[in-house]
GROMACS .gro file of C-alpha atoms in nm:
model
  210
    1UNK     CA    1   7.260  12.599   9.443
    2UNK     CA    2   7.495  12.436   9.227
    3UNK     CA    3   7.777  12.489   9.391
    4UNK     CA    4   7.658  12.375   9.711
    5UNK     CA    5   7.551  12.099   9.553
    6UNK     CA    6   7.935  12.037   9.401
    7UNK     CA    7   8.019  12.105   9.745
    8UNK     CA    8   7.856  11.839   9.919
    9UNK     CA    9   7.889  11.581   9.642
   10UNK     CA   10   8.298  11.647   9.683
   11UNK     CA   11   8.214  11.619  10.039
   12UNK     CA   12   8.007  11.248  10.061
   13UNK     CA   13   8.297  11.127   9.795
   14UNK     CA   14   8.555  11.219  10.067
   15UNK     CA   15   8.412  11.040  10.335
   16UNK     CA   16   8.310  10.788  10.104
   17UNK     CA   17   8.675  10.724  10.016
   18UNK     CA   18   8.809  10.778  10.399
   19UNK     CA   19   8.534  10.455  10.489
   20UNK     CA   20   8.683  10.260  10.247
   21UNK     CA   21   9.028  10.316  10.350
   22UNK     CA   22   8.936  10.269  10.729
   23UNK     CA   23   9.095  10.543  10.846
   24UNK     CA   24   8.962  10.841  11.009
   25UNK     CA   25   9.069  11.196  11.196
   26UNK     CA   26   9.310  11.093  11.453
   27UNK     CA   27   9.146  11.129  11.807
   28UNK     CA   28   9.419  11.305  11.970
   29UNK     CA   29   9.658  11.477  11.740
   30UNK     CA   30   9.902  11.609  11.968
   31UNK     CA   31   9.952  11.333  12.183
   32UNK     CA   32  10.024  11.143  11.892
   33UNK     CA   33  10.277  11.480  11.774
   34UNK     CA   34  10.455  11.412  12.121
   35UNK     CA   35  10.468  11.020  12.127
   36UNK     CA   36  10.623  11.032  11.751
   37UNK     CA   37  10.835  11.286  11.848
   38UNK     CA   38  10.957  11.145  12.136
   39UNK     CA   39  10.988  10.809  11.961
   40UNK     CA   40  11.197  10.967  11.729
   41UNK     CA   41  11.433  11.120  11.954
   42UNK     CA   42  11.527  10.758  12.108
   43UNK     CA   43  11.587  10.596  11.748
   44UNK     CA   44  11.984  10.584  11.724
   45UNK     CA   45  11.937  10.348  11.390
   46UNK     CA   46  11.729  10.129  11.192
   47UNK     CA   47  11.762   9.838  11.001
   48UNK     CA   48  11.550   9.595  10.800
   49UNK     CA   49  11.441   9.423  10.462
   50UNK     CA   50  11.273   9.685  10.217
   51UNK     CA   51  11.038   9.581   9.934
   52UNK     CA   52  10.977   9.867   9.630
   53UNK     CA   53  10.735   9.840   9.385
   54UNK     CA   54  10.766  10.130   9.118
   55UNK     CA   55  10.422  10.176   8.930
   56UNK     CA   56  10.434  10.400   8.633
   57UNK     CA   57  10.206  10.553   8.459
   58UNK     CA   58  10.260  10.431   8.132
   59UNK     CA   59  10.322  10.098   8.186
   60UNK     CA   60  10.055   9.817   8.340
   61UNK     CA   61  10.292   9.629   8.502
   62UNK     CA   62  10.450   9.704   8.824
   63UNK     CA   63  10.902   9.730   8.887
   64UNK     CA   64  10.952   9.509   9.177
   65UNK     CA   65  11.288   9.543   9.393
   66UNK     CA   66  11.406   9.417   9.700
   67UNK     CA   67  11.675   9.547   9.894
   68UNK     CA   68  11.869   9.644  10.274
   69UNK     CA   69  11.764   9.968  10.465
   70UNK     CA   70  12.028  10.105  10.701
   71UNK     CA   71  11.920  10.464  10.894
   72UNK     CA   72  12.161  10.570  11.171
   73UNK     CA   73  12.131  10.924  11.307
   74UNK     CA   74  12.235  11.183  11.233
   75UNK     CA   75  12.103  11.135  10.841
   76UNK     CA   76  12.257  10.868  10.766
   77UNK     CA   77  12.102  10.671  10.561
   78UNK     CA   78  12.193  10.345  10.306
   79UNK     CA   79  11.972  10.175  10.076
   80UNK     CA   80  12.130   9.844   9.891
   81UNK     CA   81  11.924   9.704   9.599
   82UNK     CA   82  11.988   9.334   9.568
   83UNK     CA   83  11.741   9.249   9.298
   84UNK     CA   84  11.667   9.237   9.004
   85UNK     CA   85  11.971   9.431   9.009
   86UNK     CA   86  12.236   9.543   9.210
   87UNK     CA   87  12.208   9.940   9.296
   88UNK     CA   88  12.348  10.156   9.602
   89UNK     CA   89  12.225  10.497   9.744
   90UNK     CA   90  12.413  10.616  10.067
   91UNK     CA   91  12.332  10.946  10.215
   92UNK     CA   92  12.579  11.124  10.494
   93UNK     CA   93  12.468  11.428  10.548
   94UNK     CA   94  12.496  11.652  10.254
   95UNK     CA   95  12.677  11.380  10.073
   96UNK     CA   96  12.564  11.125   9.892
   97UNK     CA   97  12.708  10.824   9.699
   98UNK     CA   98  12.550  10.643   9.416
   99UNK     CA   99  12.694  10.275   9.293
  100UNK     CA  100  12.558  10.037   9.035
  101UNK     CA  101  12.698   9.766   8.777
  102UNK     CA  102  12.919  10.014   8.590
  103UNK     CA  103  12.940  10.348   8.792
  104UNK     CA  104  13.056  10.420   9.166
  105UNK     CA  105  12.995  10.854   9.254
  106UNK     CA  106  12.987  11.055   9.482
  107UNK     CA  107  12.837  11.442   9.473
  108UNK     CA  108  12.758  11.662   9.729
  109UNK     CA  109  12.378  11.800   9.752
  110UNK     CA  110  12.450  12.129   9.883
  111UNK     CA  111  12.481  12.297   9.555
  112UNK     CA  112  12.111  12.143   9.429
  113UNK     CA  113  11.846  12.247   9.678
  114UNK     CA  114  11.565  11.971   9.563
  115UNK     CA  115  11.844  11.649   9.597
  116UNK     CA  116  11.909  11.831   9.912
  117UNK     CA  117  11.533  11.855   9.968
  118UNK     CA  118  11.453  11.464   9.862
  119UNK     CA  119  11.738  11.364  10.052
  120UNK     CA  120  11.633  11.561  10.396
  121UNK     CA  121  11.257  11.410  10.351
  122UNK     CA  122  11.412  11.019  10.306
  123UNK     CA  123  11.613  11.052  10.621
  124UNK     CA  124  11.299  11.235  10.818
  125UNK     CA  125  11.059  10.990  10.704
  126UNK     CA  126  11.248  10.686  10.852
  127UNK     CA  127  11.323  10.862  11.150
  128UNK     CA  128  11.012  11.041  11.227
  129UNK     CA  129  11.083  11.390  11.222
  130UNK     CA  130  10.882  11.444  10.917
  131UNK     CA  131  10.618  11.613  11.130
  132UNK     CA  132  10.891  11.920  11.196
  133UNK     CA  133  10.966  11.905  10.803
  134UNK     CA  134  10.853  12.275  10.710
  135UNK     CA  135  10.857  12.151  10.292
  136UNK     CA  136  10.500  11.992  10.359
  137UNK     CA  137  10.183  11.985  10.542
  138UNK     CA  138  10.052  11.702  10.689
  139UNK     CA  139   9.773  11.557  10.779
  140UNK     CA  140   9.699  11.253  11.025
  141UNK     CA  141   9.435  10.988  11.044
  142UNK     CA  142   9.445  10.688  11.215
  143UNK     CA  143   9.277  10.281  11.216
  144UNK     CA  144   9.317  10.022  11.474
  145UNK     CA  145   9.638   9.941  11.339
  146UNK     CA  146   9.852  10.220  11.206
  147UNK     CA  147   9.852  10.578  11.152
  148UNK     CA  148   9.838  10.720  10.817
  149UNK     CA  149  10.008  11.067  10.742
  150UNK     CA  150   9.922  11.227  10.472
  151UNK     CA  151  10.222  11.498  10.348
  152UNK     CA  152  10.156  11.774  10.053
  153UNK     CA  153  10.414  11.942   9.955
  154UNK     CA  154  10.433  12.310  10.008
  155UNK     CA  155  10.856  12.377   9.896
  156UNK     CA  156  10.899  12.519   9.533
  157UNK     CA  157  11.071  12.207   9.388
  158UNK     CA  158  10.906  11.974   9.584
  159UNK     CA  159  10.608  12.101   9.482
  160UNK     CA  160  10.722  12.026   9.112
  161UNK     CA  161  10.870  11.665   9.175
  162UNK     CA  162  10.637  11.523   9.393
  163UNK     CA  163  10.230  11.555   9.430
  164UNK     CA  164  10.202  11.378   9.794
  165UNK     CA  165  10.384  11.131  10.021
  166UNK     CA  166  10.192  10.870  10.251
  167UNK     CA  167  10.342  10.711  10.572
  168UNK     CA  168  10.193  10.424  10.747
  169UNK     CA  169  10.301  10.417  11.102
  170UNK     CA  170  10.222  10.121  11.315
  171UNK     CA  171  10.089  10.168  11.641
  172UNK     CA  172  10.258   9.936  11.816
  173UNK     CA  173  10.597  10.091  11.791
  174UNK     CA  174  10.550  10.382  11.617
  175UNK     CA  175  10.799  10.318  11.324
  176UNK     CA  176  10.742  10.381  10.948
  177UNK     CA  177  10.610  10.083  10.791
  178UNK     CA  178  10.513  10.190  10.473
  179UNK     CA  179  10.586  10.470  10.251
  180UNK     CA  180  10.466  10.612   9.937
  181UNK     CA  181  10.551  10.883   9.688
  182UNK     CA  182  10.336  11.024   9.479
  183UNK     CA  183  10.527  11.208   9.224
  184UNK     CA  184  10.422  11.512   8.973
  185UNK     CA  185  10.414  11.290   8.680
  186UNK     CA  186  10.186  11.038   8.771
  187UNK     CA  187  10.399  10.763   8.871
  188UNK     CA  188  10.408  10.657   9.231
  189UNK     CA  189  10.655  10.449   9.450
  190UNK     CA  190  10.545  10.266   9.720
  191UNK     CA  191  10.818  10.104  10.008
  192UNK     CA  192  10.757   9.847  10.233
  193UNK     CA  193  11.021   9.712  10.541
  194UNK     CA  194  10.989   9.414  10.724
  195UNK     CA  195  11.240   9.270  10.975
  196UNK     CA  196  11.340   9.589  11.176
  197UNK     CA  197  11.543   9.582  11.406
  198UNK     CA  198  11.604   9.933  11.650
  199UNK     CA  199  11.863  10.050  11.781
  200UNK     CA  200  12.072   9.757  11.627
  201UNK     CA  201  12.467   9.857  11.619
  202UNK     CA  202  12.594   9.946  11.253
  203UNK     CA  203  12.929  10.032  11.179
  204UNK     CA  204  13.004  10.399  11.098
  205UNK     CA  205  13.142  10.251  10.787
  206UNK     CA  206  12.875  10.118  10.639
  207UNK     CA  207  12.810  10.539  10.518
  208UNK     CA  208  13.098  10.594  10.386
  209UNK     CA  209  13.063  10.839  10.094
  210UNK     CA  210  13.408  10.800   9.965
   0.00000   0.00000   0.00000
């Protein structure tokens, strides 16, 4: 009796939390599987504005930072942190440059198999293959608005690095509005973009690793 009583207590908390969120089970999954894919499939690039707010776990107060998203396919992706300072993340492939103040690298992921993981999920997120992603499972509800997936990690070193990863989708367009990563350790990231533009042309150049 007590367990069924755990059970259902779990259970009202659940729905509890899903009412408050306004989200629910999407209607129809797979047409949703086939519009996202399909979406996917006719984004050649993507760019916008990105907010990130970094909230850790042992600290109150929030790490704001604003920035440039570039994504053009095949995994390409660039990420250019204006404020408060200056930081650059480019990923071609399986290689990936990192530039700040005082240091400009580059380093190949193929001999580290969770930076090759993180950086296969970034790329899939923006472009909406995340769905065909075999590291996680995913779940999919949905509000007026946007869809909200739900990924868990199932990889062994994903597993250990992060806990979860939310996208919101907007229905209007299907893109990626929103993401946020729940890591191991408690803190979480959460990314915003505004301004995108599809399909916009960007220069090859702009992902150079070298």
């Amino acid at each position: 009796m007590r367990r069924w009583t755990m059970m259902l207590a779990a259970t009202f908390i659940a729905l509890q939390v899903a009412a408050q969120s306004g989200f629910r089970p999407v209607s129809d999954l797979d047409r949703f599987k086939q519009e996202f894919a399909r979406t996917a499939q006719q984004t050649q690039s993507i760019k916008s504005d990105f907010v990130q707010e970094k909230h850790l776990s042992l600290l109150a107060d929030k790490i704001t930072s604003k920035g440039k998203f570039w994504f053009k396919k095949e995994n390409r992706v660039r990420m250019e942190y204006a404020s408060p300072t200056y930081y650059l993340m480019i990923i071609n492939g399986k290689n990936v440059r990192i530039k700040d103040s005082r240091t400009d690298r580059s380093i190949s992921t193929g001999g580290n198999k969770l930076f090759e993981q993180i950086s296969r999920i970034t790329a899939d997120c923006v472009q909406g293959n995340v769905l065909n992603n075999k590291d996680f499972t995913a779940k999919v509800q949905e509000n007026d608005k946007q869809y909200l997936l739900q990924l868990t990690p199932v990889a062994k070193g994903m597993k250990d690095f992060f806990s979860s990863i939310e996208l919101l989708v907007d229905k209007k367009d299907l893109g990626v509005a929103k993401i946020v990563m729940h890591e191991a350790s408690g803190d979480r990231t959460e990314m915003n973009f505004t301004k995108k533009e599809l399909n916009a042309a960007i220069p090859d150049e702009m992902f150079a690793v070298k």
